[in-house]
Amino acid sequence: MDLLLLCLLPFLFYSFSSLFKWILQRRGQPCYMLAYECFMPPEDTKLDTNSATKIILRNRKLRLEELRFLLKTIVSSGIGENTYCPRTVLEGREECPTLKDTYEEIDEIMFDTLDGLFKKTGISPSEIDILVVNVSLFSPAPSLTARIINRYKMRENVKAFNLAGMGCSASVVAIDVVQQLFKTYKNSVGIVVSTEDLGAHWYCGRDKKMMLSNCLFRSGGCSMMFTNKPSLKGRAILKLKHMERTQYGADDEAYNCCIQVEDELGYSGFRLTKSLVKSAAQALTVNLQAMTPKILPLWELVRFFFASVRYSGMKKREMVPFLTGLVFGKSKTKKTRFNVLGGGLNFKTGIDHFCVHPGGRAVIDGVGKGLRLNEYDLEPARMALHRWGNTSAGGLWYVLGYMEAKKRLKKGDRILMISLGAGFKCNNCVWEVMRDLSDTNVWKDCIESYPPDTLINPFKKKYDWINEEYLSFVRLDFSRMVL
């Protein structure tokens, strides 16, 4: 009887606390998404196999070892033939980009998506109350928010925030800023602009860990509009249900796994180490430990608890702290801290769609394995990576766009957005679909061809000769090579 009471007590607390939180949420300010607009780069910036080869062979510092590494990386990256690259790189000016080049790259993405957003919603720039821009690698003065305000002649009292250095998960951070401001400012409309500057930060050296960023990152971005106005609720496409941010930067290995540095030759770039996937898994585990009780039904938590007790041989004195950690997302002891990744929890009991950051094939595979997702669940992230590459903070919205274009999103569905970024950070949120969505958006020109029959990059077939053993004994003259 005592054991039964011990088991039931945390769940009674959970029920009362959930009811209390529900009442507070009903009284609080909601956060609705009215629309989002992904950037569609111009055709003259497309990076196909031939263009990529020219860029690679232009770097005369590369040796056969680095060329083989690049071939292996590109082929296994999951990126296809139709991604996009800054003009400075395509035109051969990656070693000497100007400030004008950077402004042109950023302006094209920001203003194109904002123009589309204002047109789609019918809301004018003068009606915007909150503006948040995140671009990690470019922080000019005046700020990019000031640049947007000047371009669209926004009001003098618009609340503007410029986020820099926040990495690939900055988009969710920016949304959290808007959500927090909505608690203070009622009847407001906010905009988030998420993108990245690549042209001025293209790596021109030969360090393998820093060459990875050139293989993965591509041009892209997105602008989103949010509101807490009750009068606009009927026009909303999504409602923010939960938000959880985890900063794992106190761990030295996690902090250094994704960092901007200079190599031994003085070339700056972004270094990605082998511990990136490990750090991502750790940060995601911590994040989901806090979020799980908020997004999964009570019966799934109960099932997981009894399954854990059965297979772990847990002693009576360990049950209460373990159960408390399960229900409330934390535990006083490391021993009883539950592991949601590979721990037997079925996230599909509370989530219908998984919007995974398309940071790379290894990251997508790792998240899929940890959460026990199938290929249908991971298809949007894989296709976004294949079609657009890793577009940094804007990548999540290309994944969401794929779901919408495939008519997967139905009213009442819940979407878990999983974002990972330098710092190291894991920022996740849950959205509820407010109505059936079917806009083909930025995917309209190619959605019928996805998923393709194969994701194998043409580099494999065209340049696999570089792995021939005899080349180890000769010196290649790339200036005479015909592409």
Coordinates of C-alpha atoms in Angstrom, one line a residue:
M1 CA 0.0 0.0 0.0
D2 CA 2.9 2.4 0.9
L3 CA 4.5 1.6 -2.4
L4 CA 1.3 2.3 -4.3
L5 CA 1.0 5.7 -2.6
L6 CA 4.6 6.5 -3.3
C7 CA 3.9 5.8 -7.0
L8 CA 0.7 7.8 -7.2
L9 CA 1.8 10.8 -5.2
P10 CA 4.0 12.4 -8.0
F11 CA 1.2 11.9 -10.5
L12 CA -1.3 13.6 -8.3
F13 CA 1.1 16.5 -8.0
Y14 CA 1.6 16.4 -11.8
S15 CA -2.1 16.5 -12.4
F16 CA -2.7 19.5 -10.1
S17 CA 0.4 21.4 -11.5
S18 CA -0.7 20.7 -15.1
L19 CA -4.2 22.1 -14.3
F20 CA -2.6 25.2 -12.7
K21 CA -0.3 25.7 -15.7
W22 CA -3.2 25.3 -18.1
I23 CA -5.2 28.0 -16.3
L24 CA -2.2 30.3 -16.4
Q25 CA -1.7 29.6 -20.1
R26 CA -5.3 30.4 -20.8
R27 CA -4.9 33.7 -19.0
G28 CA -1.6 34.5 -20.7
Q29 CA -0.7 35.9 -24.1
P30 CA -0.7 33.3 -26.9
C31 CA 1.9 33.3 -29.7
Y32 CA 0.4 32.6 -33.2
M33 CA 2.3 32.4 -36.5
L34 CA 0.5 34.1 -39.3
A35 CA 2.9 33.2 -42.1
Y36 CA 6.5 32.4 -43.1
E37 CA 8.4 33.1 -46.3
C38 CA 11.5 31.1 -47.2
F39 CA 14.1 32.6 -49.6
M40 CA 14.3 31.3 -53.1
P41 CA 17.8 32.1 -54.4
P42 CA 18.2 33.2 -58.1
E43 CA 19.1 30.5 -60.6
D44 CA 22.4 32.1 -61.4
T45 CA 23.6 31.2 -57.9
K46 CA 23.0 27.5 -58.2
L47 CA 25.9 25.3 -57.1
D48 CA 25.8 22.1 -59.3
T49 CA 28.6 19.5 -59.5
N50 CA 30.6 21.5 -62.1
S51 CA 30.5 24.8 -60.2
A52 CA 31.5 23.1 -57.0
T53 CA 34.4 21.4 -58.7
K54 CA 35.7 24.7 -60.1
I55 CA 35.6 26.2 -56.6
I56 CA 37.4 23.2 -55.1
L57 CA 40.2 23.1 -57.7
R58 CA 40.6 26.9 -57.5
N59 CA 42.2 26.3 -54.1
R60 CA 45.8 25.4 -55.1
K61 CA 46.7 24.8 -51.4
L62 CA 44.8 21.5 -51.5
R63 CA 46.7 18.3 -51.8
L64 CA 45.5 14.9 -52.9
E65 CA 44.7 13.9 -49.4
E66 CA 42.4 16.9 -48.9
L67 CA 40.8 16.4 -52.3
R68 CA 39.9 12.8 -51.4
F69 CA 38.5 14.0 -48.1
L70 CA 36.3 16.6 -49.9
L71 CA 35.1 14.0 -52.4
K72 CA 34.1 11.6 -49.6
T73 CA 32.5 14.4 -47.6
I74 CA 30.4 15.8 -50.5
V75 CA 29.3 12.3 -51.6
S76 CA 28.1 11.3 -48.1
S77 CA 26.8 14.7 -47.1
G78 CA 23.2 14.2 -48.3
I79 CA 23.3 17.4 -50.3
G80 CA 22.1 17.4 -53.9
E81 CA 22.8 19.3 -57.2
N82 CA 20.4 22.2 -56.6
T83 CA 21.7 24.1 -53.6
Y84 CA 22.8 27.8 -53.8
C85 CA 26.0 29.6 -53.1
P86 CA 26.9 33.4 -52.7
R87 CA 27.9 35.2 -55.8
T88 CA 31.3 36.1 -54.3
V89 CA 32.2 32.5 -54.2
L90 CA 30.8 31.5 -57.6
E91 CA 32.7 34.5 -59.1
G92 CA 36.0 33.5 -57.5
R93 CA 36.2 36.3 -55.0
E94 CA 36.0 34.2 -51.8
E95 CA 39.4 35.3 -50.6
C96 CA 38.7 39.0 -50.9
P97 CA 35.0 39.8 -50.4
T98 CA 34.0 43.4 -49.8
L99 CA 31.6 44.9 -47.3
K100 CA 29.4 45.7 -50.3
D101 CA 29.3 42.0 -51.2
T102 CA 28.2 41.1 -47.7
Y103 CA 25.4 43.7 -47.6
E104 CA 24.1 42.6 -51.0
E105 CA 24.0 39.0 -50.0
I106 CA 22.1 39.7 -46.8
D107 CA 19.9 42.4 -48.3
E108 CA 18.7 40.0 -51.0
I109 CA 17.6 37.4 -48.5
M110 CA 16.1 39.7 -45.9
F111 CA 14.2 42.0 -48.2
D112 CA 13.0 39.3 -50.6
T113 CA 11.5 37.3 -47.8
L114 CA 10.0 40.3 -46.0
D115 CA 8.4 41.6 -49.3
G116 CA 6.8 38.2 -49.7
L117 CA 5.7 38.1 -46.1
F118 CA 4.0 41.5 -46.2
K119 CA 2.3 40.6 -49.5
K120 CA 1.1 37.3 -48.2
T121 CA -0.4 38.6 -44.9
G122 CA -1.6 42.0 -46.1
I123 CA 0.0 43.5 -43.0
S124 CA 2.0 46.6 -43.7
P125 CA 5.5 47.4 -42.2
S126 CA 4.0 50.3 -40.1
E127 CA 1.9 47.7 -38.2
I128 CA 4.9 45.8 -36.9
D129 CA 5.5 46.2 -33.2
I130 CA 8.5 43.8 -32.7
L131 CA 11.4 43.0 -35.0
V132 CA 14.1 40.4 -34.3
V133 CA 16.9 39.6 -36.7
N134 CA 19.4 36.8 -36.3
V135 CA 22.5 36.5 -38.5
S136 CA 25.4 34.8 -36.6
L137 CA 28.4 35.8 -38.7
F138 CA 27.6 39.4 -39.7
S139 CA 26.9 42.2 -37.1
P140 CA 27.4 45.6 -38.8
A141 CA 26.7 49.1 -37.4
P142 CA 24.0 50.3 -37.7
S143 CA 22.5 46.9 -37.0
L144 CA 20.5 44.8 -39.5
T145 CA 17.3 45.5 -37.7
A146 CA 18.0 49.2 -38.2
R147 CA 18.6 48.5 -41.9
I148 CA 15.2 46.9 -42.2
I149 CA 13.5 49.7 -40.3
N150 CA 15.1 52.2 -42.6
R151 CA 14.1 50.2 -45.7
Y152 CA 10.4 49.8 -44.7
K153 CA 10.1 53.1 -42.8
M154 CA 8.8 51.4 -39.6
R155 CA 7.4 53.2 -36.6
E156 CA 9.7 55.0 -34.1
N157 CA 8.5 52.8 -31.2
V158 CA 9.1 49.4 -32.8
K159 CA 11.0 47.0 -30.4
A160 CA 14.1 45.9 -32.4
F161 CA 16.6 43.2 -31.4
N162 CA 19.6 42.0 -33.3
L163 CA 21.0 38.5 -32.4
A164 CA 24.5 37.6 -33.5
G165 CA 26.7 34.5 -32.9
M166 CA 23.8 32.3 -31.9
G167 CA 24.4 29.6 -34.5
C168 CA 22.0 27.3 -36.4
S169 CA 19.4 27.3 -33.5
A170 CA 19.1 31.1 -33.4
S171 CA 15.7 31.0 -35.1
V172 CA 14.0 29.4 -32.1
V173 CA 15.9 31.8 -29.8
A174 CA 14.4 34.8 -31.8
I175 CA 10.9 33.3 -31.5
D176 CA 11.4 33.0 -27.7
V177 CA 12.3 36.7 -27.6
V178 CA 9.0 37.5 -29.4
Q179 CA 7.1 35.2 -27.1
Q180 CA 8.5 36.8 -24.0
L181 CA 7.7 40.3 -25.3
F182 CA 4.1 39.2 -26.1
K183 CA 3.6 38.7 -22.3
T184 CA 4.1 42.4 -21.8
Y185 CA 2.9 43.9 -25.0
K186 CA -0.7 42.9 -25.9
N187 CA -2.3 43.1 -29.3
S188 CA 1.1 43.1 -31.0
V189 CA 2.6 41.9 -34.3
G190 CA 6.2 40.6 -34.4
I191 CA 8.6 39.6 -37.2
V192 CA 11.6 37.3 -37.0
V193 CA 14.2 37.2 -39.8
S194 CA 16.6 34.2 -39.8
T195 CA 19.5 33.8 -42.2
E196 CA 23.3 33.7 -42.5
D197 CA 26.2 35.3 -44.3
L198 CA 28.4 32.8 -46.1
G199 CA 30.3 34.7 -48.8
A200 CA 32.5 36.7 -46.4
H201 CA 33.2 33.6 -44.3
W202 CA 34.1 31.0 -46.9
Y203 CA 37.0 28.9 -45.7
C204 CA 40.0 29.1 -48.1
G205 CA 42.5 26.9 -46.3
R206 CA 43.1 23.2 -46.1
D207 CA 42.2 22.1 -42.6
K208 CA 39.8 19.2 -42.9
K209 CA 37.7 20.1 -39.9
M210 CA 37.2 23.6 -41.3
M211 CA 36.5 22.5 -44.9
L212 CA 33.4 20.7 -43.7
S213 CA 31.5 24.0 -43.4
N214 CA 32.0 24.7 -47.1
C215 CA 30.5 21.3 -47.9
L216 CA 27.4 21.7 -45.8
F217 CA 26.4 25.4 -45.6
R218 CA 24.4 27.0 -48.4
S219 CA 22.5 30.2 -49.1
G220 CA 19.0 30.5 -47.6
G221 CA 16.8 32.2 -45.0
C222 CA 13.3 32.8 -43.8
S223 CA 11.1 35.6 -42.4
M224 CA 8.2 34.8 -40.1
M225 CA 5.3 36.8 -38.7
F226 CA 3.7 36.3 -35.3
T227 CA 0.9 37.9 -33.3
N228 CA -1.0 37.7 -30.0
K229 CA -4.0 39.6 -31.3
P230 CA -7.2 37.7 -30.7
S231 CA -8.7 39.3 -33.8
L232 CA -6.0 37.6 -36.0
K233 CA -6.3 34.2 -34.4
G234 CA -8.5 33.0 -37.3
R235 CA -5.8 33.8 -39.8
A236 CA -3.0 31.9 -37.9
I237 CA -1.4 28.8 -39.3
L238 CA 0.4 27.6 -36.1
K239 CA 0.2 28.2 -32.4
L240 CA 3.3 28.0 -30.1
K241 CA 2.5 25.4 -27.4
H242 CA 5.9 24.8 -25.7
M243 CA 9.4 26.2 -25.8
E244 CA 12.5 24.8 -24.2
R245 CA 16.0 26.3 -24.5
T246 CA 19.2 24.4 -23.4
Q247 CA 22.6 26.0 -23.2
Y248 CA 25.3 23.3 -23.0
G249 CA 28.3 25.7 -23.4
A250 CA 29.7 25.0 -19.9
D251 CA 31.1 21.7 -21.3
D252 CA 34.4 22.5 -22.9
E253 CA 34.1 19.7 -25.5
A254 CA 30.6 20.9 -26.5
Y255 CA 31.7 24.5 -26.6
N256 CA 34.7 23.8 -29.0
C257 CA 32.9 21.3 -31.3
C258 CA 31.5 24.0 -33.5
I259 CA 33.6 27.2 -33.4
Q260 CA 34.9 30.0 -35.6
V261 CA 38.8 30.0 -35.5
E262 CA 41.8 30.7 -37.7
D263 CA 44.0 27.8 -39.0
E264 CA 47.8 27.6 -38.9
L265 CA 48.0 29.6 -42.2
G266 CA 45.8 32.4 -40.9
Y267 CA 42.6 31.5 -42.8
S268 CA 39.5 31.9 -40.7
G269 CA 36.6 29.5 -40.9
F270 CA 34.2 27.4 -38.9
R271 CA 35.7 24.3 -37.3
L272 CA 33.4 21.2 -36.9
T273 CA 34.9 18.4 -34.8
K274 CA 34.0 14.8 -34.4
S275 CA 32.5 15.5 -31.0
L276 CA 29.7 17.5 -32.7
V277 CA 27.2 14.6 -32.9
K278 CA 28.0 13.6 -29.3
S279 CA 27.5 17.1 -28.0
A280 CA 24.3 17.4 -29.9
A281 CA 23.0 14.2 -28.4
Q282 CA 23.9 15.4 -24.9
A283 CA 22.3 18.8 -25.3
L284 CA 19.2 17.2 -26.9
T285 CA 18.9 14.8 -24.0
V286 CA 19.0 17.5 -21.4
N287 CA 16.5 19.6 -23.4
L288 CA 14.0 16.8 -23.8
Q289 CA 14.2 15.8 -20.2
A290 CA 12.7 19.2 -19.4
M291 CA 10.2 19.2 -22.3
T292 CA 9.0 15.6 -22.2
P293 CA 6.5 16.0 -19.3
K294 CA 4.9 18.9 -21.2
I295 CA 4.5 17.2 -24.5
L296 CA 3.7 13.6 -23.8
P297 CA 0.4 12.2 -22.4
L298 CA 0.4 11.0 -18.8
W299 CA -0.3 7.4 -19.7
E300 CA 2.9 7.3 -21.8
L301 CA 4.9 8.6 -18.8
V302 CA 3.3 5.9 -16.6
R303 CA 4.1 3.2 -19.1
F304 CA 7.7 4.3 -19.3
F305 CA 8.0 4.4 -15.5
F306 CA 6.8 0.9 -15.0
A307 CA 8.9 -0.4 -17.9
S308 CA 12.0 1.3 -16.4
V309 CA 11.2 -0.2 -12.9
R310 CA 10.8 -3.7 -14.5
Y311 CA 14.0 -3.7 -16.5
S312 CA 16.3 -1.8 -14.2
G313 CA 15.7 -3.7 -10.9
M314 CA 15.2 -0.3 -9.2
K315 CA 15.0 -0.4 -5.4
K316 CA 12.1 1.0 -3.5
R317 CA 14.1 4.0 -2.1
E318 CA 15.1 5.0 -5.7
M319 CA 11.5 5.1 -7.1
V320 CA 10.4 8.4 -5.8
P321 CA 13.3 10.5 -7.0
F322 CA 13.2 8.6 -10.3
L323 CA 9.5 9.2 -10.7
T324 CA 9.8 12.8 -9.7
G325 CA 12.5 13.3 -12.3
L326 CA 10.3 11.7 -14.9
V327 CA 7.2 13.7 -14.2
F328 CA 8.8 17.0 -13.6
G329 CA 11.8 16.7 -16.0
K330 CA 14.5 16.8 -13.4
S331 CA 16.1 14.8 -10.6
K332 CA 18.3 15.4 -7.6
T333 CA 20.6 12.5 -8.3
K334 CA 22.5 11.7 -11.4
K335 CA 21.9 8.0 -10.9
T336 CA 18.2 8.4 -11.2
R337 CA 18.2 10.9 -14.1
F338 CA 16.4 9.3 -16.9
N339 CA 17.7 9.2 -20.4
V340 CA 15.0 10.1 -23.0
L341 CA 17.2 9.2 -25.9
G342 CA 17.0 5.5 -26.3
G343 CA 15.1 5.3 -23.0
G344 CA 12.0 3.7 -24.4
L345 CA 9.8 6.8 -24.6
N346 CA 7.5 6.9 -27.6
F347 CA 7.4 10.6 -28.7
K348 CA 4.8 9.8 -31.3
T349 CA 2.2 9.6 -28.6
G350 CA 2.3 13.4 -28.2
I351 CA 3.9 14.5 -31.5
D352 CA 2.7 14.1 -35.0
H353 CA 5.6 15.6 -37.0
F354 CA 9.3 16.0 -36.4
C355 CA 10.9 19.1 -37.8
V356 CA 14.6 18.2 -37.4
H357 CA 17.3 20.8 -38.2
P358 CA 18.9 19.8 -41.5
G359 CA 22.5 20.3 -40.3
G360 CA 23.9 17.2 -41.9
R361 CA 23.2 13.6 -42.6
A362 CA 25.0 12.5 -39.3
V363 CA 22.9 14.9 -37.2
I364 CA 19.6 13.8 -38.8
D365 CA 20.6 10.1 -38.4
G366 CA 21.5 10.7 -34.8
V367 CA 18.3 12.4 -33.8
G368 CA 16.3 9.8 -35.7
K369 CA 18.0 6.9 -33.9
G370 CA 17.7 8.6 -30.5
L371 CA 14.0 9.3 -30.8
R372 CA 13.3 6.0 -32.7
L373 CA 11.9 7.9 -35.8
N374 CA 11.3 6.1 -39.1
E375 CA 12.2 7.3 -42.6
Y376 CA 8.8 8.9 -43.0
D377 CA 9.5 11.1 -39.9
L378 CA 13.0 12.0 -41.2
E379 CA 12.0 12.5 -44.8
P380 CA 11.3 16.3 -44.5
A381 CA 14.7 17.0 -43.0
R382 CA 16.6 14.7 -45.5
M383 CA 14.8 16.4 -48.4
A384 CA 15.5 19.9 -47.1
L385 CA 19.2 19.0 -46.7
H386 CA 19.3 17.5 -50.2
R387 CA 17.5 20.4 -52.0
W388 CA 18.8 23.4 -50.0
G389 CA 21.7 22.3 -47.9
N390 CA 22.3 23.5 -44.4
T391 CA 21.0 27.1 -44.5
S392 CA 21.8 27.6 -40.8
A393 CA 19.0 29.2 -38.7
G394 CA 16.7 29.3 -41.7
G395 CA 16.9 25.5 -42.3
L396 CA 14.0 24.5 -40.0
W397 CA 11.5 26.5 -42.2
Y398 CA 12.5 24.7 -45.4
V399 CA 11.7 21.4 -43.5
L400 CA 8.4 22.8 -42.4
G401 CA 7.7 24.0 -46.0
Y402 CA 8.3 20.5 -47.2
M403 CA 5.7 19.1 -44.8
E404 CA 3.2 21.7 -45.9
A405 CA 3.8 21.2 -49.6
K406 CA 3.3 17.5 -49.1
K407 CA 0.0 18.3 -47.4
R408 CA 1.0 16.5 -44.2
L409 CA -0.1 19.2 -41.8
K410 CA -3.7 18.9 -40.6
K411 CA -5.6 20.9 -38.1
G412 CA -4.7 19.8 -34.5
D413 CA -1.4 18.2 -35.4
R414 CA 1.6 18.9 -33.2
I415 CA 5.0 19.6 -34.6
L416 CA 8.2 19.2 -32.6
M417 CA 11.0 21.6 -33.9
I418 CA 14.5 20.4 -33.0
S419 CA 17.3 22.9 -33.5
L420 CA 20.9 22.5 -32.7
G421 CA 23.7 25.1 -32.9
A422 CA 27.0 26.4 -31.9
G423 CA 27.5 27.3 -28.2
F424 CA 26.6 24.4 -27.8
K425 CA 22.8 24.9 -27.8
C426 CA 19.6 22.9 -28.3
N427 CA 16.5 24.9 -28.6
N428 CA 13.2 23.0 -29.2
C429 CA 9.6 24.1 -29.5
V430 CA 6.2 22.5 -30.2
W431 CA 3.6 24.0 -32.6
E432 CA 0.0 23.2 -33.0
V433 CA -1.4 23.4 -36.5
M434 CA -4.4 25.7 -36.5
R435 CA -5.9 24.6 -39.9
D436 CA -5.1 22.3 -42.8
L437 CA -2.0 23.6 -44.6
S438 CA -1.3 22.9 -48.3
D439 CA 0.7 25.8 -49.7
T440 CA 3.6 24.6 -51.9
N441 CA 5.6 27.7 -50.9
V442 CA 9.3 27.7 -51.8
W443 CA 9.0 24.0 -52.9
K444 CA 6.5 24.7 -55.7
D445 CA 9.0 24.1 -58.6
C446 CA 10.2 20.8 -57.4
I447 CA 7.9 19.2 -54.8
E448 CA 6.6 16.6 -57.3
S449 CA 10.1 15.2 -57.8
Y450 CA 10.6 14.6 -54.1
P451 CA 11.6 12.3 -52.6
P452 CA 14.0 11.4 -55.5
D453 CA 14.9 7.8 -56.4
T454 CA 18.4 8.2 -55.0
L455 CA 20.2 10.8 -52.9
I456 CA 23.7 9.8 -54.2
N457 CA 25.6 12.9 -55.3
P458 CA 26.9 13.0 -58.9
F459 CA 30.4 13.6 -57.5
K460 CA 30.7 9.9 -56.8
K461 CA 30.3 8.9 -60.4
K462 CA 32.2 11.7 -62.0
Y463 CA 35.2 12.1 -59.7
D464 CA 35.7 8.7 -58.0
W465 CA 38.9 8.3 -60.1
I466 CA 40.6 10.5 -57.5
N467 CA 40.6 7.5 -55.1
E468 CA 42.7 5.4 -57.5
E469 CA 45.8 4.1 -55.8
Y470 CA 48.2 5.0 -58.6
L471 CA 47.5 8.8 -57.9
S472 CA 49.4 8.5 -54.7
F473 CA 52.6 8.4 -56.7
V474 CA 51.9 11.2 -59.1
R475 CA 51.4 15.0 -58.8
L476 CA 48.2 16.3 -60.2
D477 CA 48.2 19.4 -62.5
F478 CA 44.7 20.8 -61.9
S479 CA 45.4 23.8 -64.2
R480 CA 45.2 21.4 -67.2
M481 CA 42.1 19.5 -66.0
V482 CA 39.0 19.7 -68.2
L483 CA 35.7 19.9 -66.3

